[in-house]
Structures are given as structure tokens and as C-alpha cells.
PDB file of C-alpha atoms in Angstrom:
ATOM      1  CA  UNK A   1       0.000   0.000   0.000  1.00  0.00           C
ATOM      2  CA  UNK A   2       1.287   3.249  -1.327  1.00  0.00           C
ATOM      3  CA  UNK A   3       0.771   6.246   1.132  1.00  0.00           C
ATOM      4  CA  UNK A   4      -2.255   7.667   1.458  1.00  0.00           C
ATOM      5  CA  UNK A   5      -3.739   4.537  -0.463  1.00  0.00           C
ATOM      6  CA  UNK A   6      -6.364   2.798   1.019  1.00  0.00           C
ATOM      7  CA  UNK A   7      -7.076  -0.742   0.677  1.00  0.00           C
ATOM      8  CA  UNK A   8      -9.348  -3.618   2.551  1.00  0.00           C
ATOM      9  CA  UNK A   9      -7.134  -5.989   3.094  1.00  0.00           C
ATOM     10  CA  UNK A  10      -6.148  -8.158   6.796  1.00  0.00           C
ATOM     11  CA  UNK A  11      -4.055  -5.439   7.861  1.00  0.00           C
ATOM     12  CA  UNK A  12      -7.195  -3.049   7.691  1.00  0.00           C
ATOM     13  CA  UNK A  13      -9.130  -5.238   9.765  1.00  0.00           C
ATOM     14  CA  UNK A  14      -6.309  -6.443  12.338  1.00  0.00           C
ATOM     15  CA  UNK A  15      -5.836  -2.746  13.464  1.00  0.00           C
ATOM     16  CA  UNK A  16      -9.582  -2.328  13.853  1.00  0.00           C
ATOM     17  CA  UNK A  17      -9.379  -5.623  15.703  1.00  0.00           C
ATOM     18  CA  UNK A  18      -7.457  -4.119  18.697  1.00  0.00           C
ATOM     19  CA  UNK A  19      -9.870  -2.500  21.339  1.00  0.00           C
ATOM     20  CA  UNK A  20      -7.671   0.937  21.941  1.00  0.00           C
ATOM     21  CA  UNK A  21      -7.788   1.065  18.196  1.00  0.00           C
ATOM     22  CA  UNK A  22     -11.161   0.996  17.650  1.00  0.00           C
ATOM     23  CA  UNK A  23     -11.742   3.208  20.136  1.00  0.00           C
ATOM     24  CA  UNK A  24      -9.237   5.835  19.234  1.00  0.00           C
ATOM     25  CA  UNK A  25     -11.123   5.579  15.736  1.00  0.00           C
ATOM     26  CA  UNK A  26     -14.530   6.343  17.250  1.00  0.00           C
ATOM     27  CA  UNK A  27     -13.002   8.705  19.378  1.00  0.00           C
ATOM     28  CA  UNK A  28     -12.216  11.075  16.328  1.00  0.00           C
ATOM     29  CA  UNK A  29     -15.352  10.164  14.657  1.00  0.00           C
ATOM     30  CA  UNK A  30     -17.218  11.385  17.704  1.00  0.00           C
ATOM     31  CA  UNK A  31     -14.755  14.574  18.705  1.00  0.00           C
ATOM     32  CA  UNK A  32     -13.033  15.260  15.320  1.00  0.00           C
ATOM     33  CA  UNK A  33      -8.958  15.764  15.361  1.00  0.00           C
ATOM     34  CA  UNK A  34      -7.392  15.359  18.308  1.00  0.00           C
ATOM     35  CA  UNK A  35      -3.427  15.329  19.616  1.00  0.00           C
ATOM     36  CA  UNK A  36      -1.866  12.247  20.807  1.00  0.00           C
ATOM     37  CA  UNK A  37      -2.081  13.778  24.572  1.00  0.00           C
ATOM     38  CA  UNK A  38      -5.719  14.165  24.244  1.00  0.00           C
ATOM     39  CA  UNK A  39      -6.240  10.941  22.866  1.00  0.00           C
ATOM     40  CA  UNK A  40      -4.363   9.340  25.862  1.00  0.00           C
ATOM     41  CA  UNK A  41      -6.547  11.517  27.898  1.00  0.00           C
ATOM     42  CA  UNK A  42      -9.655  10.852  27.304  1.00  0.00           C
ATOM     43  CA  UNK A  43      -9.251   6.988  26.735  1.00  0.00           C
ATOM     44  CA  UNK A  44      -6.747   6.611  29.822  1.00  0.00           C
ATOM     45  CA  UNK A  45      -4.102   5.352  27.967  1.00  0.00           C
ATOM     46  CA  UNK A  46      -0.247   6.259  28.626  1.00  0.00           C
ATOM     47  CA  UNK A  47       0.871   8.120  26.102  1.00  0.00           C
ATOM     48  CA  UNK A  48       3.688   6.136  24.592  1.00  0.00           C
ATOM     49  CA  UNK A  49       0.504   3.428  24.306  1.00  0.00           C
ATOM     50  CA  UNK A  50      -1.367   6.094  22.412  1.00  0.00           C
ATOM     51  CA  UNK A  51       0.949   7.064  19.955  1.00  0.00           C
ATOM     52  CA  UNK A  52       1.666   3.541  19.020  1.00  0.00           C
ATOM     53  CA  UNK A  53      -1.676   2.504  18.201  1.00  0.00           C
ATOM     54  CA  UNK A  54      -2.031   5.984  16.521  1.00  0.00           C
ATOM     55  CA  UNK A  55       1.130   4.955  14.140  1.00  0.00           C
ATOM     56  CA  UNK A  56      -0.409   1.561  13.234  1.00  0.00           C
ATOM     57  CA  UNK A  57      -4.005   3.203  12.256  1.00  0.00           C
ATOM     58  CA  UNK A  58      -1.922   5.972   9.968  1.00  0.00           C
ATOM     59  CA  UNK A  59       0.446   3.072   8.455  1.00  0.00           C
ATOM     60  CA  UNK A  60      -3.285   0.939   7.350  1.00  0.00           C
ATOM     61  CA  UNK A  61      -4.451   5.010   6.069  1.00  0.00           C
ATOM     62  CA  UNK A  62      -7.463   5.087   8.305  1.00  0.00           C
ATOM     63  CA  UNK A  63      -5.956   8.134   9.811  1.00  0.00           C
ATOM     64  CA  UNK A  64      -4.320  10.921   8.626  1.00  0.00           C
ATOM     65  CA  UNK A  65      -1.157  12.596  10.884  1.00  0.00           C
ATOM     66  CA  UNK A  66      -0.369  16.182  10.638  1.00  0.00           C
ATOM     67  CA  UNK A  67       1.990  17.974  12.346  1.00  0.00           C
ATOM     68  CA  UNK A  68       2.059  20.978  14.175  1.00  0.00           C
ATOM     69  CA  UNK A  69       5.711  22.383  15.808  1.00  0.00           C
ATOM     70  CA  UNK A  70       5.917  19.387  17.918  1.00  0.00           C
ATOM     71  CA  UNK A  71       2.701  18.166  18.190  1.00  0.00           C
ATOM     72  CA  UNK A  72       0.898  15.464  15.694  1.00  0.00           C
ATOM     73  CA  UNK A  73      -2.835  16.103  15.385  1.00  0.00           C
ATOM     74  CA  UNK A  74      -4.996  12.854  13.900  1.00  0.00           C
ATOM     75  CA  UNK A  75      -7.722  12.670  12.775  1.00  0.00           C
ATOM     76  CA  UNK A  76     -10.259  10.518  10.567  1.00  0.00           C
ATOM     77  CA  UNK A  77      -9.290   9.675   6.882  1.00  0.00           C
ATOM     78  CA  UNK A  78     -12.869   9.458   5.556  1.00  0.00           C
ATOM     79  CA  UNK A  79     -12.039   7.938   1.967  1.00  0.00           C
ATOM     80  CA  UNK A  80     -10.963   5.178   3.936  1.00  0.00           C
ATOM     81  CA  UNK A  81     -14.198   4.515   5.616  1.00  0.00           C
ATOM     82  CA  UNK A  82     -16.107   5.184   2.679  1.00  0.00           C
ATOM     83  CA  UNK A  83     -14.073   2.332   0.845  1.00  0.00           C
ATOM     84  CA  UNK A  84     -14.493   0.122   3.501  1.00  0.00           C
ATOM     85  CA  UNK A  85     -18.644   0.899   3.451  1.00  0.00           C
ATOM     86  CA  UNK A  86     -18.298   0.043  -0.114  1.00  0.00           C
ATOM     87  CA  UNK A  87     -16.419  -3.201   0.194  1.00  0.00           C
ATOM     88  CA  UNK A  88     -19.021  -4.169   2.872  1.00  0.00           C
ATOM     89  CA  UNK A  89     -21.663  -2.866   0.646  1.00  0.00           C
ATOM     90  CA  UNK A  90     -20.691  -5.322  -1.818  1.00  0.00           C
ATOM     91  CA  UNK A  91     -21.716  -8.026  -0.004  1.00  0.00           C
ATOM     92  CA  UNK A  92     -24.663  -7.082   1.736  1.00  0.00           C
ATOM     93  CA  UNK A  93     -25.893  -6.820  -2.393  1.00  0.00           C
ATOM     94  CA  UNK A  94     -24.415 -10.300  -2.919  1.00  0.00           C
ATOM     95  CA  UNK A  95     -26.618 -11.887   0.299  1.00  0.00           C
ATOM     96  CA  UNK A  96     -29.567  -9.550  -0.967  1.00  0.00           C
ATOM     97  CA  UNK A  97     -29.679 -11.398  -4.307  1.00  0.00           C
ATOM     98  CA  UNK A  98     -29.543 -14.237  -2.426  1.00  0.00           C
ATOM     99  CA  UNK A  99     -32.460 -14.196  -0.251  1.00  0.00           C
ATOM    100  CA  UNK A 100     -34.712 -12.508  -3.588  1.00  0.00           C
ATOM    101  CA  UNK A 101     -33.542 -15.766  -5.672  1.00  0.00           C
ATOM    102  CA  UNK A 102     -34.468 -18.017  -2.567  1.00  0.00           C
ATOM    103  CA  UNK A 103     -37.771 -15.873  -2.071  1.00  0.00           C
ATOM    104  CA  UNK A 104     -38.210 -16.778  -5.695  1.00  0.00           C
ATOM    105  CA  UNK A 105     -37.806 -19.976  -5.357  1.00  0.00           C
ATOM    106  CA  UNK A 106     -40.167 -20.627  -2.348  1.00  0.00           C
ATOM    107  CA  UNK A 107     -43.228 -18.723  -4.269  1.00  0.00           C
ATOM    108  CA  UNK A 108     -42.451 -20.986  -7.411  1.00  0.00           C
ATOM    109  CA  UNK A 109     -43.133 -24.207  -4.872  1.00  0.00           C
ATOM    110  CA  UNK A 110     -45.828 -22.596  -2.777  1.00  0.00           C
ATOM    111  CA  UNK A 111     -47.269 -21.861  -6.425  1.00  0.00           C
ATOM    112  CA  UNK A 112     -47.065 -25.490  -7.461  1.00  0.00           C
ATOM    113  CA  UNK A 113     -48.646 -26.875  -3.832  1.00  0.00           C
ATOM    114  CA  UNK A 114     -51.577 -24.788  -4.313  1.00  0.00           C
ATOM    115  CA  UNK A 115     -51.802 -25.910  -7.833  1.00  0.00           C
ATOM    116  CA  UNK A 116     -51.626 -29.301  -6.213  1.00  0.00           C
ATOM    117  CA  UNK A 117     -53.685 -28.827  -3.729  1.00  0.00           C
ATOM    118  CA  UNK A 118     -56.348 -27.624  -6.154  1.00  0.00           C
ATOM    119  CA  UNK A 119     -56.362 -30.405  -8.229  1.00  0.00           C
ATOM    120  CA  UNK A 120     -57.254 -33.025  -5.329  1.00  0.00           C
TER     121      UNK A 120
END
């Protein structure tokens, strides 16, 4: 994965996998950009902790890491969550089609039963 690329793959999903991760993730979602100090503040994390799990959500692009003097302010990479909604998306539309062809399929032998049933 190129910088700034995003891509589903098991790295994705193994940093969402981690707890602090996910939390850190809904944590900007909910407050928008935050610094690594705040992020260890509000989730009770040590900051070496924070910045760590910070580093591994920017390396998989669901972040983005900007700097500012010596601070780094993160904050939510939406193209990659909109990808990822897409990839999911893709197969909530395959198990869709699925249940219509079995729905299909159980009028076509309720059909024929009643058919049956009318010819007794």
C-alpha cells in the first residue's frame, strides 16, 4: 500500500481488531482531530501506548497525521471509511440477491402446492 492509499485488506481489519484502536477511531469520529495527549486523555491510555496505536491506524491510512511544531494532530481519513462501506456494501448486495432468488424460489413451490392442492 502506497501512502495515502487505502485498501481492505487483513491489515485493515487487524488494526480495527485491537480495542484501543477501535476506540481511538470512534473517538475522532465522535470529537473530530485530536493530539496524541488528548487521545491518551480521554481513553486513559499512557501516552507512549497512544501514539503507538495511533502509528499503526496511519500506516493501514485510516488516519491521517499532521503535524504541528511538535505536536501530531490525527484525525479521521474518511475515503478510507467510505471504501471500507463500499467493500461491505458489496456483499450485503451479494446476500440480498440471495435471499430474492431463494424468495423466488419458495413462491415458485408454494405456487405449485396450491396448484396441487387444487387439483385433489
Amino acid at each position: 500500500m502506497k501512502g495515502g492509499d487505502v485498501c481492505m485488506n487483513a491489515a485493515t481489519f487487524s488494526a480495527l481488531a485491537e480495542p484501543n484502536r477501535m476506540n481511538i477511531i470512534e473517538l475522532l469520529r465522535d470529537l473530530g482531530a485530536l493530539t496524541v495527549g488528548e487521545v491518551s486523555q480521554k481513553l486513559g491510555l499512557r501516552m507512549p501506548q497512544s501514539s503507538k496505536h495511533l502509528h499503526v491506524l496511519a500506516k493501514v491510512g485510516l488516519v491521517n497525521v499532521k503535524a504541528d511544531a511538535n505536536r501530531r494532530i490525527y484525525s479521521i481519513r474518511q475515503e478510507s471509511f467510505v471504501e471500507m462501506d463500499k467493500w461491505l456494501e458489496s456483499f450485503i448486495r451479494d446476500k440480498e440477491e440471495q435471499f430474492d432468488r431463494f424468495e423466488d424460489l419458495l413462491m415458485k413451490k408454494q405456487a405449485i402446492e396450491k396448484s396441487d392442492d387444487e387439483q385433489i
